[in-house]
GROMACS .gro file of C-alpha atoms in nm:
model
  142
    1UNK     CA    1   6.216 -10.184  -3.856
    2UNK     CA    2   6.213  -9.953  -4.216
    3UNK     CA    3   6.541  -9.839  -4.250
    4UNK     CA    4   6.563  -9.471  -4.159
    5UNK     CA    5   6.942  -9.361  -4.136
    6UNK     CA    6   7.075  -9.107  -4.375
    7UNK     CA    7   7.346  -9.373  -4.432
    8UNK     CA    8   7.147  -9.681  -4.514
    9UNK     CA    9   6.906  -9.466  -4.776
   10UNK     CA   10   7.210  -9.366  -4.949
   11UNK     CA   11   7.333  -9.722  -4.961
   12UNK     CA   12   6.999  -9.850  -5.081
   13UNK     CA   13   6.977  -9.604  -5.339
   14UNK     CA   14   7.324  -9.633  -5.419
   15UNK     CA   15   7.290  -9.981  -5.485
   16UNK     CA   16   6.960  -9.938  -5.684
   17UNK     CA   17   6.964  -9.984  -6.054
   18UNK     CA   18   6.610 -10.148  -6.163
   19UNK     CA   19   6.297  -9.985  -6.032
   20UNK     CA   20   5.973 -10.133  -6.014
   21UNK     CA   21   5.692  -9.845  -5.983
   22UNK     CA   22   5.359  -9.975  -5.877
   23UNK     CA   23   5.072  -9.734  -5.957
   24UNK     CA   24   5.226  -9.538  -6.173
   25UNK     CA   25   5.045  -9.310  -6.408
   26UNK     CA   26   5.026  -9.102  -6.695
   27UNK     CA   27   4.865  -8.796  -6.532
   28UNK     CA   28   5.159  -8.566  -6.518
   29UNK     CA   29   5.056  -8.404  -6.182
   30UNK     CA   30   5.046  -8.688  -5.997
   31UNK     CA   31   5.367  -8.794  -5.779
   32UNK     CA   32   5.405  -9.136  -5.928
   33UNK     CA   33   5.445  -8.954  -6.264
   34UNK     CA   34   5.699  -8.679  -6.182
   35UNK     CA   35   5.858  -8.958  -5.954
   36UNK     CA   36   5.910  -9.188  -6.212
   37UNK     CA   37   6.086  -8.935  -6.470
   38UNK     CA   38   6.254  -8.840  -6.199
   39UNK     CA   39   6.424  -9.164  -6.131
   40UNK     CA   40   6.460  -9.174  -6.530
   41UNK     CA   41   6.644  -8.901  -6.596
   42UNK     CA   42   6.899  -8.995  -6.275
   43UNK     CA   43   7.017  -9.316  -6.432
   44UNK     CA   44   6.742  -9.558  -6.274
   45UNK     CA   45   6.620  -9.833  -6.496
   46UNK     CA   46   6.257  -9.811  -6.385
   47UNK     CA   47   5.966 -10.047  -6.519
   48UNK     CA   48   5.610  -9.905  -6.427
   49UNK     CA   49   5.331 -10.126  -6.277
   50UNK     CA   50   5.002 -10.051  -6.378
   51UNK     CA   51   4.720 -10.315  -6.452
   52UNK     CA   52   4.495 -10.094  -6.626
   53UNK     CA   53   4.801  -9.971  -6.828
   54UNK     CA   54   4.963 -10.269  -6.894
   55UNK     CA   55   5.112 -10.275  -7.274
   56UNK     CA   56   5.128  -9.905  -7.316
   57UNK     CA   57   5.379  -9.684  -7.288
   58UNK     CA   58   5.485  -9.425  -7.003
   59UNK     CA   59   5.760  -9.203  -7.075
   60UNK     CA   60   5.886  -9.402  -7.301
   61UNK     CA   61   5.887  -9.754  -7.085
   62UNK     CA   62   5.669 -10.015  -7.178
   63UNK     CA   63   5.418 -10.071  -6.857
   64UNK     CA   64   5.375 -10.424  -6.701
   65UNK     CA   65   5.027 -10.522  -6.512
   66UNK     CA   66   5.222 -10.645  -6.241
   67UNK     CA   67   5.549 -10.742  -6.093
   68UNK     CA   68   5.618 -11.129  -6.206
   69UNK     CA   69   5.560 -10.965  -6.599
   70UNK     CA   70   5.860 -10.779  -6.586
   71UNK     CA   71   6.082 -11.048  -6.630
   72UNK     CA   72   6.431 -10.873  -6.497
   73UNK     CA   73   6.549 -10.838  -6.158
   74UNK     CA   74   6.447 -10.571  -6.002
   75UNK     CA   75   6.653 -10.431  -5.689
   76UNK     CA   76   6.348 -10.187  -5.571
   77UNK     CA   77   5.990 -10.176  -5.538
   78UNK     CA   78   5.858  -9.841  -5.541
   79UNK     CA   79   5.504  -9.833  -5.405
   80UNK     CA   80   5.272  -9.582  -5.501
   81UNK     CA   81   4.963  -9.726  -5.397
   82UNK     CA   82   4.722  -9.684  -5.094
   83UNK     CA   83   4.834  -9.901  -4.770
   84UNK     CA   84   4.577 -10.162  -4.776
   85UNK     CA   85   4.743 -10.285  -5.104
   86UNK     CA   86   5.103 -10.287  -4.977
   87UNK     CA   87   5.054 -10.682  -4.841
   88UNK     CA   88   4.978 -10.853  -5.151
   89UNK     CA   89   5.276 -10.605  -5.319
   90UNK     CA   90   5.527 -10.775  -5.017
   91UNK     CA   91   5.444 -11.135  -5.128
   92UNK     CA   92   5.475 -11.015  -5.533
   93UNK     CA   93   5.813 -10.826  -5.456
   94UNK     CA   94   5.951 -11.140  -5.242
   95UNK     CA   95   5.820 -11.339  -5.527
   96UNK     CA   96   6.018 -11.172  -5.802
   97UNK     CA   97   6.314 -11.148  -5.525
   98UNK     CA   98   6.342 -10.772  -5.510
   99UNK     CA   99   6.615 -10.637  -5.276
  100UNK     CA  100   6.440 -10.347  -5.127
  101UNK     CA  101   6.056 -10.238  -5.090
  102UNK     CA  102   6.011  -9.842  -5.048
  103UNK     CA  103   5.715  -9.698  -5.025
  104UNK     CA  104   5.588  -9.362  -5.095
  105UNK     CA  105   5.493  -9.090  -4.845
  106UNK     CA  106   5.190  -9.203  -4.667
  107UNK     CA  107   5.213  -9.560  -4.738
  108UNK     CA  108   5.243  -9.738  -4.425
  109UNK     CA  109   5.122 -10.075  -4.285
  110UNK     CA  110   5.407 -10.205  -4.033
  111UNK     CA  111   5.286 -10.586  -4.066
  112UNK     CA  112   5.388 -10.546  -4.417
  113UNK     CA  113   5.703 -10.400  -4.352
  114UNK     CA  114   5.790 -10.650  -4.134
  115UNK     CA  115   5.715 -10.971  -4.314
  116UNK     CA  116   5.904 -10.800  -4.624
  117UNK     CA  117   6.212 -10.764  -4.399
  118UNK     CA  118   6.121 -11.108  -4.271
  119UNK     CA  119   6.144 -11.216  -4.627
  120UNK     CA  120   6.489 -11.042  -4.636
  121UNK     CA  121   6.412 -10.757  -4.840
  122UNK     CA  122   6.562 -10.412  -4.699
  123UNK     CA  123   6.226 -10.148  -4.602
  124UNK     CA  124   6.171  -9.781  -4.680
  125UNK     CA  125   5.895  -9.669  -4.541
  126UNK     CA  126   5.676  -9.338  -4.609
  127UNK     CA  127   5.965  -9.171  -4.834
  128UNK     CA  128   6.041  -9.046  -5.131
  129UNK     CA  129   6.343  -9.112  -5.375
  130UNK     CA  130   6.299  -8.805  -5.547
  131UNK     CA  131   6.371  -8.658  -5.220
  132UNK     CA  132   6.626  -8.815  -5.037
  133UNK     CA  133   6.840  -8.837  -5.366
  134UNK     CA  134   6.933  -8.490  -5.366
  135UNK     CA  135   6.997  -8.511  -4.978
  136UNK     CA  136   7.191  -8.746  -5.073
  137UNK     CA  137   7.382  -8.581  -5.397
  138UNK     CA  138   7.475  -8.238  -5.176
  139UNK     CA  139   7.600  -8.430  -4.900
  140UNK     CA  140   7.871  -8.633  -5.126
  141UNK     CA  141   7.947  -8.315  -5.303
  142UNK     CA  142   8.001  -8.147  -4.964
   0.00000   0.00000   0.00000
């Protein structure tokens, strides 16, 4: 099962450095956007995955048309794309050995979950970093 306690999303992102961001894009109202400077401007390392954007730049990081191009380890994958996808993004983030697959709010497919945790990779499912960091920033500075 995703993990879902308070205490094991903190860990995760505690424990997060790299960031892969499938889908993300340059349209500044879109999630994957704010997400990603987001993550950026807390510290995250984050490399964005975007076929159709592959060589440019996005906020200043070079973007990669898809996982194995990165070519550093990446502790998350951060999916921003529709649930159908999420499989073949399972088998590219085992591939690449990822620790941890999150995906975004609305992204669910529970077969993929599970053979990513089957894989051993640690599952966030249908949440947002950008949201449970600050849960988790007032609650250590409580």
């Amino acid at each position: 099962m995703p993990l879902v306690s308070r205490q094991d999303i903190d860990r995760v992102l505690s424990n997060t450095q790299t960031i892969a961001l499938v889908g993300a894009s340059p349209t500044t109202t879109r999630p994957s956007y704010r997400v990603m400077r987001f993550l950026l401007a807390h510290g995250y390392r984050v490399y964005p995955v975007n076929p159709s954007l592959a060589g440019q730049q996005l906020l200043e990081q070079t973007v990669y048309a898809q996982l194995s191009d990165i070519g550093h380890p990446i502790d998350m994958v951060d999916v921003f794309r529709q649930s159908r996808y999420l499989q073949a993004i399972v088998d590219e983030a085992v591939a690449i050995g990822a620790k941890t697959l999150w995906t975004q709010l609305g992204v669910i497919d529970d077969a993929a979950a599970l053979a990513a945790e089957q894989a051993g990779l640690e599952v966030v499912m249908d949440r947002c970093p950008a949201i449970e960091l600050p849960k988790m920033e007032s609650a250590s500075a409580s």
